[in-house]
């Protein structure tokens, strides 16, 4: 009972499976976070709970799967598959569990049993409660306001049938008592999981509670004419609570135009398609539903046919004077028992007699047939006999069939006209297969395949033709073969079928491969093109021709021993670029191979896994580190440059620039270009096109999106801060120090009190340029510290396939320490770089190589000296990839190192800044350059 139920819209691991729970009707969003280069194709698929659930008709081909107003049928396991052509695809799955609770339904069943040897009746009532839900539902029963539990009332049992799962459902009221007549409520609960409230239903049990009974006020069957309006009336004759009435049909659903009002079903202007069984169903959840049905029959007459049978006692198919002849007439009738036939001779009614016997098949047999048997044919019997079919109920037009009996009435014969077999056609033609039918009357001809058990072009095994011609439109190669034409007994003689065979040969031009192929090649290299014949009819291929832009290059007879022809360019030059075609020709036409020979470079492939590619140095703009590799760089001539296009989303204009490329690009080599001056928070479309001697290659486009959450991290392509803007490149003042660094320029500084301290301009010499400094005037006292903290820097691999060694970076800045009272060394954290004392009125550069293994920050610390004449300034802070080249000579200073709260100080006296490996302790390593 204390099964922990799970909160909603959460993802968790259950039984080594990832499960996401969601309430029905909410929006499902699953995002697949994928890395890999080239960028993988992503596809979401589902193992359906049922075959009919076709997962919105298709797979979804983007990172986020979005299903608005999810239904319970859309729960199940969803798979995200990513592939980029390298190695096996990556597949992850997650099971989506949709939670819901429907209104409960109470059904009531009664049993009346007779106790043996005693003379009373026991009446027992069962109340059963069922609600569809996920997770499983828990039920509770109330009588009025009283909660019913097992044992709380001797006349009530609450029990669970063996074959159902879940909680208590069935209430058994034994030998009904007056107090059992009451309002019973069933409360269904899923313990408020996903915020789904409990649902309840009330059932009122009285001494009148009874199962439904109904009556149909219609005949069975109902026979009607098409176009009539039919009304079926169903009334309730019993049941408490009052039953609800519904109509159902044997044709899956009620006709579209039907109207149901109460218990009456109206079918306006009925058609033959709407005939069938209609049932009225009454239900009130007490006992079993009541059902009464009727059949609607719609009158129809169709498919009238006749045939003539010569005297069966003579081995002769002809009609002769003095012999017997029988005329048969057949019609499909609904209902079959209403079918009537009558016969006319030359328009006058004919009655059955000893010499002219009229018979009819049993009325239950369909289709119905009538026979006119002329026992002893006389010359006076020649004439036109008419068979008329009608329905007794009327309202349906009669069918009349005329049969002519005369000296010219002869059995059929079939012949194939001269030159019509074999019939040679080209694929796509319209062909007419002909069988000439002679005789009178001319019967219907049946066409079928003679060489194999295969359907005819219309999909049926046989096709009927009234003139002996079989017309096939758009003939295809599969239709080659033998066709049988055959007389049928219909509208002709009932004799052994006559037949003939027509051969059809369908010719088609050669089928070749490749139909289209792009061939990329650099200048001066060879190109070989091969055109292969797969099939052709006639198979004797006559000749081939090679063309470049419709100019003939080479032609000749096709070698029957080989099924291919090839054309070679020994050394590709500029004139050799273009579209080459090879035509392979037989009697039926030509097959065409096309080769596009081009020097177009393949597209670049953007690298999407750059670690923290965004940075921001100024308030309204941001930068983005764009990285890519080149697909198949050696397939064509050397790429000399890339054309970079950039367009702000929502605007029309593209800005373009060229990025020159020095040397040869290697396969998999990661190239980088920093996009700057992007306006925050706009997104941009970036297009990159490789350029060779041929010209432009294939472009690739990606979207660059501003997302604030990445801006804590700087990508370490190159960082440079000269403090010209107010946000000071996202440096921050340490909250735990004694005072702050100040941003200033020489033009604004107050040097009235301390004229011989601090810089007279920024590092570039400009009095308007800005730098950071510590003001040592009052109220500052000796030993006070000011700390400036850099943004986080992330370790970005140079190589997209992972970090091999901890990468090296060069941290540098310019410092200005001028005045009498420059502070002493105060290495509270163990600096990487420190210096003390007056260094003169000029800017000097410091550089130090660092080897971080995780993201880090740099802290610049200034400490006040003994007096007010001694300001310290810094400018032009840089961080670049790679070891420091030619670090500037610095008079002896100490080099210290700190890592995660442990002092790892190593005192090194050196002419130049030493390079130090930073130990990793699993967390961010803090590097401190302390200026004193």
Coordinates of C-alpha atoms in Angstrom, one line a residue, residues 317-811:
X317 CA -23.3 -27.1 -81.9
X318 CA -25.7 -25.8 -84.6
X319 CA -29.4 -25.2 -84.3
X320 CA -31.4 -27.4 -86.6
X321 CA -35.1 -27.8 -87.5
X322 CA -36.6 -30.8 -85.7
X323 CA -34.2 -30.7 -82.8
X324 CA -34.4 -29.2 -79.3
X325 CA -33.1 -25.7 -78.5
X326 CA -33.1 -24.0 -75.1
X327 CA -32.9 -20.3 -74.3
X328 CA -31.8 -19.3 -70.8
X329 CA -32.1 -15.9 -69.1
X330 CA -30.4 -14.8 -65.8
X331 CA -30.7 -11.8 -63.5
X332 CA -29.4 -10.9 -60.0
X333 CA -32.4 -9.9 -57.9
X334 CA -32.9 -8.6 -54.4
X335 CA -34.8 -10.0 -52.6
X336 CA -34.6 -13.2 -54.8
X337 CA -38.0 -14.5 -53.8
X338 CA -39.7 -11.4 -55.4
X339 CA -38.2 -12.2 -58.8
X340 CA -40.7 -12.9 -61.6
X341 CA -40.0 -13.8 -65.3
X342 CA -42.2 -13.6 -68.3
X343 CA -41.5 -14.5 -72.0
X344 CA -42.6 -12.8 -75.2
X345 CA -42.3 -14.0 -78.8
X346 CA -42.1 -11.1 -81.3
X347 CA -43.7 -8.8 -78.6
X348 CA -46.6 -11.1 -77.7
X349 CA -46.9 -13.0 -74.4
X350 CA -45.9 -16.6 -74.4
X351 CA -47.3 -19.3 -72.1
X352 CA -45.8 -22.6 -71.2
X353 CA -47.0 -25.5 -73.4
X354 CA -46.0 -29.1 -74.2
X355 CA -43.8 -27.9 -77.0
X356 CA -42.6 -24.7 -75.4
X357 CA -41.7 -25.5 -71.8
X358 CA -41.0 -22.5 -69.5
X359 CA -39.2 -23.2 -66.2
X360 CA -37.7 -21.1 -63.4
X361 CA -35.1 -21.8 -60.7
X362 CA -36.1 -22.1 -57.0
X363 CA -36.9 -18.5 -55.7
X364 CA -34.2 -18.8 -53.0
X365 CA -31.4 -19.3 -55.5
X366 CA -29.5 -16.2 -56.7
X367 CA -28.9 -15.2 -59.4
X368 CA -32.4 -16.4 -60.7
X369 CA -32.6 -18.1 -64.0
X370 CA -35.5 -18.9 -66.4
X371 CA -35.4 -21.4 -69.3
X372 CA -37.5 -21.6 -72.5
X373 CA -37.2 -25.1 -73.9
X374 CA -38.4 -25.5 -77.5
X375 CA -38.8 -29.3 -77.8
X376 CA -39.2 -29.7 -81.6
X377 CA -37.9 -26.6 -83.6
X378 CA -40.2 -25.7 -86.5
X379 CA -39.6 -23.0 -89.2
X380 CA -42.5 -21.0 -87.6
X381 CA -40.5 -20.8 -84.3
X382 CA -37.9 -18.5 -85.8
X383 CA -38.3 -15.0 -84.4
X384 CA -37.3 -12.7 -81.5
X385 CA -37.8 -14.0 -78.0
X386 CA -37.9 -11.6 -75.1
X387 CA -37.3 -12.5 -71.4
X388 CA -38.7 -9.8 -69.0
X389 CA -37.5 -9.8 -65.3
X390 CA -39.4 -7.9 -62.6
X391 CA -39.9 -7.7 -58.9
X392 CA -43.3 -8.4 -57.3
X393 CA -43.1 -5.4 -55.1
X394 CA -42.8 -3.1 -58.1
X395 CA -41.0 0.3 -58.0
X396 CA -38.0 -1.1 -59.8
X397 CA -37.6 -0.8 -63.7
X398 CA -37.9 -4.2 -65.4
X399 CA -35.0 -5.7 -67.4
X400 CA -35.8 -7.0 -70.9
X401 CA -33.4 -9.3 -72.9
X402 CA -34.0 -10.0 -76.6
X403 CA -32.8 -13.3 -78.2
X404 CA -33.0 -13.8 -81.9
X405 CA -33.5 -17.4 -83.2
X406 CA -33.2 -17.8 -87.0
X407 CA -31.4 -19.8 -89.7
X408 CA -28.5 -17.3 -89.2
X409 CA -28.2 -18.1 -85.5
X410 CA -24.9 -20.0 -85.5
X411 CA -22.3 -20.8 -82.8
X412 CA -19.2 -18.6 -82.5
X413 CA -15.7 -18.9 -83.9
X414 CA -12.5 -17.1 -83.0
X415 CA -9.6 -16.2 -85.2
X416 CA -6.6 -13.8 -84.8
X417 CA -6.3 -11.3 -87.6
X418 CA -3.3 -11.6 -89.9
X419 CA -0.2 -9.8 -88.7
X420 CA -1.7 -9.3 -85.2
X421 CA 0.4 -12.1 -83.5
X422 CA 3.1 -11.7 -82.4
X423 CA 2.4 -8.0 -81.7
X424 CA 5.5 -5.9 -81.2
X425 CA 5.1 -2.7 -79.1
X426 CA 7.4 -0.2 -77.4
X427 CA 7.1 0.4 -73.6
X428 CA 4.6 3.1 -72.9
X429 CA 2.6 2.5 -76.1
X430 CA -1.1 1.8 -76.2
X431 CA -1.7 -1.7 -77.8
X432 CA -4.9 -3.5 -79.0
X433 CA -4.9 -7.3 -78.9
X434 CA -7.5 -8.5 -81.4
X435 CA -9.6 -11.7 -81.7
X436 CA -12.2 -11.7 -84.5
X437 CA -15.4 -13.3 -83.3
X438 CA -17.9 -14.6 -85.8
X439 CA -21.3 -16.2 -85.3
X440 CA -24.6 -14.8 -84.2
X441 CA -25.2 -13.6 -81.5
X442 CA -21.7 -12.5 -80.7
X443 CA -20.8 -13.6 -77.2
X444 CA -18.8 -11.7 -74.5
X445 CA -15.1 -12.5 -75.0
X446 CA -12.9 -13.3 -71.9
X447 CA -9.2 -12.4 -72.0
X448 CA -6.6 -14.0 -69.6
X449 CA -2.9 -14.8 -69.5
X450 CA -2.1 -18.0 -71.3
X451 CA 1.5 -18.4 -70.3
X452 CA 1.3 -18.0 -66.5
X453 CA -1.1 -17.6 -63.5
X454 CA -0.9 -13.8 -63.5
X455 CA -3.4 -11.0 -63.3
X456 CA -4.4 -8.9 -66.3
X457 CA -3.4 -5.2 -66.5
X458 CA -6.5 -4.2 -64.5
X459 CA -5.6 -6.5 -61.6
X460 CA -8.3 -9.1 -62.3
X461 CA -7.6 -12.7 -63.5
X462 CA -10.0 -12.1 -66.5
X463 CA -11.1 -9.1 -68.5
X464 CA -14.4 -9.0 -70.5
X465 CA -14.6 -7.5 -74.0
X466 CA -17.8 -7.1 -76.1
X467 CA -16.0 -6.6 -79.4
X468 CA -13.1 -9.0 -79.0
X469 CA -10.5 -6.2 -78.6
X470 CA -8.3 -6.0 -75.5
X471 CA -6.9 -2.4 -75.2
X472 CA -3.9 -1.9 -72.9
X473 CA -2.8 1.7 -72.2
X474 CA 0.9 2.5 -71.3
X475 CA 2.1 -1.1 -71.8
X476 CA 5.1 -2.2 -69.7
X477 CA 7.8 -4.8 -70.1
X478 CA 6.1 -7.1 -67.5
X479 CA 3.2 -7.4 -69.9
X480 CA 5.2 -9.4 -72.5
X481 CA 3.7 -12.9 -73.0
X482 CA 0.8 -14.9 -74.3
X483 CA -2.8 -13.8 -74.0
X484 CA -5.8 -16.2 -74.4
X485 CA -9.1 -15.0 -75.9
X486 CA -12.1 -17.2 -75.1
X487 CA -15.8 -17.2 -75.8
X488 CA -18.1 -17.2 -72.8
X489 CA -21.6 -18.7 -72.7
X490 CA -23.0 -15.2 -71.9
X491 CA -24.9 -13.5 -74.6
X492 CA -24.0 -16.4 -76.9
X493 CA -24.0 -20.2 -77.2
X494 CA -23.7 -22.5 -74.2
X495 CA -21.1 -24.7 -76.0
X496 CA -17.5 -25.7 -75.4
X497 CA -15.5 -22.4 -75.4
X498 CA -13.7 -21.4 -78.6
X499 CA -10.2 -19.9 -77.9
X500 CA -7.2 -18.4 -79.6
X501 CA -3.8 -17.0 -78.4
X502 CA -2.1 -13.7 -79.1
X503 CA 1.6 -13.1 -78.4
X504 CA 2.7 -9.7 -77.1
X505 CA 6.3 -8.6 -77.2
X506 CA 7.2 -5.3 -75.4
X507 CA 10.5 -3.8 -76.5
X508 CA 12.3 -1.2 -74.3
X509 CA 15.4 0.8 -74.5
X510 CA 18.5 -0.2 -72.5
X511 CA 18.3 0.3 -68.8
X512 CA 21.7 1.7 -67.7
X513 CA 23.6 2.7 -64.6
X514 CA 24.6 5.2 -63.4
X515 CA 21.6 7.4 -64.4
X516 CA 23.5 10.4 -62.8
X517 CA 26.8 10.6 -61.1
X518 CA 28.8 13.5 -59.9
X519 CA 32.6 13.2 -60.3
X520 CA 34.8 15.7 -58.5
X521 CA 38.4 15.9 -59.5
X522 CA 41.3 18.4 -59.4
X523 CA 43.0 19.8 -62.6
X524 CA 45.7 17.6 -64.1
X525 CA 44.2 14.3 -62.7
X526 CA 42.6 11.5 -64.6
X527 CA 38.8 10.8 -64.8
X528 CA 37.3 7.5 -65.8
X529 CA 33.5 7.2 -66.6
X530 CA 31.8 3.9 -67.1
X531 CA 28.3 3.4 -68.4
X532 CA 26.9 -0.2 -67.8
X533 CA 23.9 -1.8 -69.5
X534 CA 21.6 -3.8 -67.0
X535 CA 18.7 -4.9 -69.3
X536 CA 17.4 -4.2 -72.8
X537 CA 14.9 -5.7 -75.3
X538 CA 15.9 -6.5 -77.9
X539 CA 19.0 -7.4 -76.0
X540 CA 21.2 -6.8 -79.0
X541 CA 22.5 -3.3 -78.2
X542 CA 23.5 -1.6 -81.4
X543 CA 25.8 1.4 -80.6
X544 CA 26.9 4.0 -78.0
X545 CA 27.9 7.6 -78.2
X546 CA 29.7 9.9 -75.6
X547 CA 29.0 13.6 -75.6
X548 CA 30.1 16.6 -73.6
X549 CA 27.4 19.3 -73.6
X550 CA 25.9 17.8 -76.7
X551 CA 29.3 17.8 -78.6
X552 CA 30.1 14.3 -79.8
X553 CA 33.4 12.9 -78.3
X554 CA 33.4 9.3 -79.3
X555 CA 30.9 6.7 -80.8
X556 CA 31.0 3.1 -81.9
X557 CA 29.4 -0.3 -82.0
X558 CA 28.6 -1.8 -78.6
X559 CA 30.8 -4.9 -77.8
X560 CA 28.3 -7.7 -77.1
X561 CA 30.8 -9.5 -74.9
X562 CA 31.0 -6.6 -72.5
X563 CA 28.0 -5.0 -70.9
X564 CA 29.7 -1.6 -70.4
X565 CA 31.5 1.3 -72.3
X566 CA 34.0 3.7 -70.7
X567 CA 35.5 7.1 -71.5
X568 CA 38.7 8.4 -70.0
X569 CA 40.1 11.9 -69.5
X570 CA 43.8 11.4 -69.0
X571 CA 44.5 14.8 -67.5
X572 CA 41.6 17.1 -66.6
X573 CA 41.8 20.7 -67.8
X574 CA 39.4 23.6 -67.5
X575 CA 37.6 22.7 -70.8
X576 CA 37.0 19.2 -69.4
X577 CA 34.5 20.4 -66.7
X578 CA 30.8 19.9 -67.6
X579 CA 28.1 17.4 -68.2
X580 CA 29.1 14.2 -70.1
X581 CA 26.3 11.9 -71.4
X582 CA 26.6 8.4 -72.8
X583 CA 23.7 7.1 -74.9
X584 CA 23.4 3.4 -75.4
X585 CA 21.0 2.7 -78.2
X586 CA 18.9 -0.3 -79.4
X587 CA 15.8 -0.5 -81.7
X588 CA 13.5 0.7 -79.0
X589 CA 15.4 3.8 -78.0
X590 CA 18.3 5.0 -75.9
X591 CA 19.4 4.6 -72.3
X592 CA 21.4 7.6 -70.9
X593 CA 24.2 7.8 -68.3
X594 CA 25.0 11.3 -67.1
X595 CA 28.3 12.3 -65.5
X596 CA 28.8 15.8 -64.0
X597 CA 32.6 16.3 -63.9
X598 CA 33.4 19.2 -61.7
X599 CA 36.2 20.7 -59.6
X600 CA 33.7 21.8 -57.0
X601 CA 35.0 21.4 -53.4
X602 CA 32.9 19.4 -51.0
X603 CA 31.1 21.3 -48.3
X604 CA 32.8 22.1 -45.0
X605 CA 31.3 20.4 -41.9
X606 CA 30.6 22.7 -39.0
X607 CA 31.9 21.5 -35.6
X608 CA 29.0 21.9 -33.1
X609 CA 30.9 20.6 -30.0
X610 CA 33.2 23.6 -29.5
X611 CA 33.5 24.0 -25.8
X612 CA 31.8 27.3 -24.7
X613 CA 32.1 29.1 -28.1
X614 CA 30.5 32.4 -26.9
X615 CA 32.2 35.3 -25.3
X616 CA 31.3 38.9 -24.5
X617 CA 33.7 41.7 -24.1
X618 CA 31.3 44.6 -24.5
X619 CA 27.7 45.0 -23.3
X620 CA 25.7 45.0 -26.5
X621 CA 27.8 42.7 -28.7
X622 CA 29.1 39.1 -28.4
X623 CA 31.6 36.9 -30.2
X624 CA 31.3 33.4 -31.4
X625 CA 34.1 30.9 -32.1
X626 CA 33.1 29.2 -35.4
X627 CA 34.9 25.9 -36.1
X628 CA 34.7 23.4 -38.9
X629 CA 36.5 20.6 -40.8
X630 CA 36.6 20.1 -44.5
X631 CA 34.9 17.1 -46.1
X632 CA 37.3 15.3 -48.5
X633 CA 39.8 18.2 -48.8
X634 CA 42.1 16.3 -51.2
X635 CA 39.4 15.3 -53.7
X636 CA 39.8 18.4 -55.7
X637 CA 42.3 21.3 -56.1
X638 CA 43.6 22.9 -52.9
X639 CA 41.2 25.2 -51.1
X640 CA 42.7 28.7 -51.2
X641 CA 40.0 30.5 -49.2
X642 CA 36.6 30.3 -47.7
X643 CA 33.8 32.8 -48.4
X644 CA 32.0 33.6 -45.1
X645 CA 28.5 34.9 -45.4
X646 CA 26.6 36.1 -42.3
X647 CA 23.0 37.4 -42.1
X648 CA 21.1 38.5 -39.0
X649 CA 17.9 36.3 -38.7
X650 CA 14.9 38.1 -40.0
X651 CA 16.9 40.5 -42.3
X652 CA 17.6 40.1 -46.0
X653 CA 21.1 41.3 -46.4
X654 CA 24.1 39.0 -46.3
X655 CA 27.6 40.4 -45.3
X656 CA 30.4 38.6 -47.0
X657 CA 34.2 38.3 -46.4
X658 CA 37.0 36.0 -47.4
X659 CA 39.0 33.9 -45.0
X660 CA 42.3 33.0 -46.7
X661 CA 43.8 29.5 -46.3
X662 CA 47.6 29.0 -46.1
X663 CA 48.9 25.6 -47.1
X664 CA 47.0 22.4 -47.5
X665 CA 44.1 21.4 -45.4
X666 CA 44.3 17.9 -43.9
X667 CA 41.3 15.6 -43.4
X668 CA 39.8 16.1 -40.0
X669 CA 41.8 19.3 -39.4
X670 CA 39.8 21.7 -37.2
X671 CA 39.7 25.3 -38.5
X672 CA 38.6 28.3 -36.5
X673 CA 37.3 31.8 -37.3
X674 CA 36.1 34.2 -34.6
X675 CA 32.9 36.0 -35.4
X676 CA 32.9 39.4 -33.6
X677 CA 30.5 42.3 -33.3
X678 CA 27.4 40.1 -33.2
X679 CA 24.5 42.1 -31.7
X680 CA 23.0 40.7 -28.5
X681 CA 20.6 38.8 -28.4
X682 CA 20.2 38.3 -32.2
X683 CA 20.7 34.9 -33.9
X684 CA 22.6 34.7 -37.2
X685 CA 22.7 32.5 -40.2
X686 CA 26.3 31.7 -41.2
X687 CA 27.2 30.3 -44.6
X688 CA 30.7 28.9 -45.4
X689 CA 31.8 28.2 -49.0
X690 CA 35.2 26.7 -50.0
X691 CA 36.9 28.3 -53.0
X692 CA 39.4 26.5 -55.3
X693 CA 40.7 27.3 -58.8
X694 CA 37.4 25.9 -60.1
X695 CA 35.5 28.6 -58.2
X696 CA 33.0 28.2 -55.4
X697 CA 32.4 24.7 -53.9
X698 CA 29.4 23.5 -51.9
X699 CA 28.2 25.7 -49.1
X700 CA 27.1 24.8 -45.6
X701 CA 24.8 26.8 -43.4
X702 CA 24.3 26.8 -39.7
X703 CA 22.6 29.0 -37.1
X704 CA 24.5 30.8 -34.4
X705 CA 22.3 31.6 -31.4
X706 CA 23.0 33.9 -28.5
X707 CA 22.3 32.1 -25.2
X708 CA 23.1 33.9 -22.0
X709 CA 23.8 30.8 -20.0
X710 CA 27.1 30.2 -21.9
X711 CA 28.5 33.6 -21.2
X712 CA 30.1 32.7 -17.9
X713 CA 32.6 30.8 -19.9
X714 CA 35.1 32.2 -22.3
X715 CA 36.3 30.1 -25.2
X716 CA 40.1 30.2 -25.1
X717 CA 40.7 31.1 -28.8
X718 CA 42.1 34.4 -27.6
X719 CA 41.0 36.8 -24.9
X720 CA 42.0 40.4 -24.9
X721 CA 40.8 43.1 -22.5
X722 CA 42.0 46.7 -22.6
X723 CA 39.2 48.0 -20.2
X724 CA 37.9 50.5 -22.8
X725 CA 34.2 49.6 -22.0
X726 CA 32.4 49.9 -18.7
X727 CA 31.6 46.1 -18.2
X728 CA 35.5 45.6 -18.1
X729 CA 35.2 42.3 -20.1
X730 CA 33.2 40.6 -17.4
X731 CA 35.9 41.0 -14.7
X732 CA 34.4 41.4 -11.3
X733 CA 35.5 42.9 -8.0
X734 CA 36.1 40.4 -5.2
X735 CA 33.6 40.9 -2.5
X736 CA 35.9 39.7 0.3
X737 CA 38.8 42.2 -0.3
X738 CA 39.4 45.6 1.4
X739 CA 38.9 48.0 -1.5
X740 CA 38.3 47.9 -5.3
X741 CA 40.3 48.4 -8.5
X742 CA 39.1 51.5 -10.3
X743 CA 38.7 52.0 -14.1
X744 CA 40.3 55.3 -15.2
X745 CA 42.1 57.2 -17.9
X746 CA 45.0 59.7 -17.4
X747 CA 42.8 62.5 -18.6
X748 CA 40.4 62.1 -15.7
X749 CA 42.8 61.2 -12.9
X750 CA 43.3 63.6 -10.1
X751 CA 47.1 63.9 -9.7
X752 CA 47.0 67.0 -7.6
X753 CA 47.9 65.3 -4.4
X754 CA 50.3 62.6 -5.8
X755 CA 51.8 64.0 -9.0
X756 CA 54.7 61.5 -9.1
X757 CA 52.6 58.3 -9.0
X758 CA 50.6 56.3 -11.5
X759 CA 50.7 56.2 -15.3
X760 CA 50.5 59.3 -17.5
X761 CA 48.5 57.4 -20.2
X762 CA 47.2 53.9 -20.9
X763 CA 49.5 51.2 -22.3
X764 CA 49.2 52.6 -25.8
X765 CA 50.2 56.0 -24.6
X766 CA 46.7 57.6 -25.0
X767 CA 45.6 60.0 -22.3
X768 CA 42.0 59.1 -23.3
X769 CA 42.6 55.3 -23.0
X770 CA 41.4 53.4 -20.0
X771 CA 43.2 51.1 -17.5
X772 CA 42.6 49.6 -14.1
X773 CA 44.5 50.9 -11.0
X774 CA 44.5 51.0 -7.2
X775 CA 44.3 54.4 -5.6
X776 CA 46.5 54.4 -2.4
X777 CA 45.4 57.7 -1.0
X778 CA 43.3 57.9 2.1
X779 CA 41.3 56.1 3.6
X780 CA 43.5 53.2 2.4
X781 CA 46.0 51.8 4.9
X782 CA 49.1 49.7 4.5
X783 CA 48.4 46.0 3.6
X784 CA 44.9 46.6 2.2
X785 CA 44.1 44.3 -0.7
X786 CA 42.1 44.9 -3.9
X787 CA 41.3 41.8 -6.0
X788 CA 40.0 41.8 -9.6
X789 CA 38.6 38.4 -10.7
X790 CA 38.4 37.3 -14.3
X791 CA 35.5 35.4 -15.9
X792 CA 35.7 31.6 -16.0
X793 CA 37.9 30.3 -18.8
X794 CA 37.1 26.9 -20.3
X795 CA 39.7 24.5 -21.6
X796 CA 38.9 24.2 -25.3
X797 CA 40.6 21.4 -27.1
X798 CA 42.5 22.3 -30.2
X799 CA 41.6 18.9 -31.7
X800 CA 37.9 18.1 -32.0
X801 CA 38.5 14.4 -31.1
X802 CA 39.3 15.0 -27.4
X803 CA 42.0 16.6 -25.3
X804 CA 45.3 14.8 -25.6
X805 CA 47.6 16.7 -23.2
X806 CA 46.6 19.5 -20.9
X807 CA 46.7 22.4 -23.3
X808 CA 49.0 25.3 -22.7
X809 CA 47.9 29.0 -22.5
X810 CA 49.9 32.2 -22.2
X811 CA 48.5 34.7 -19.6

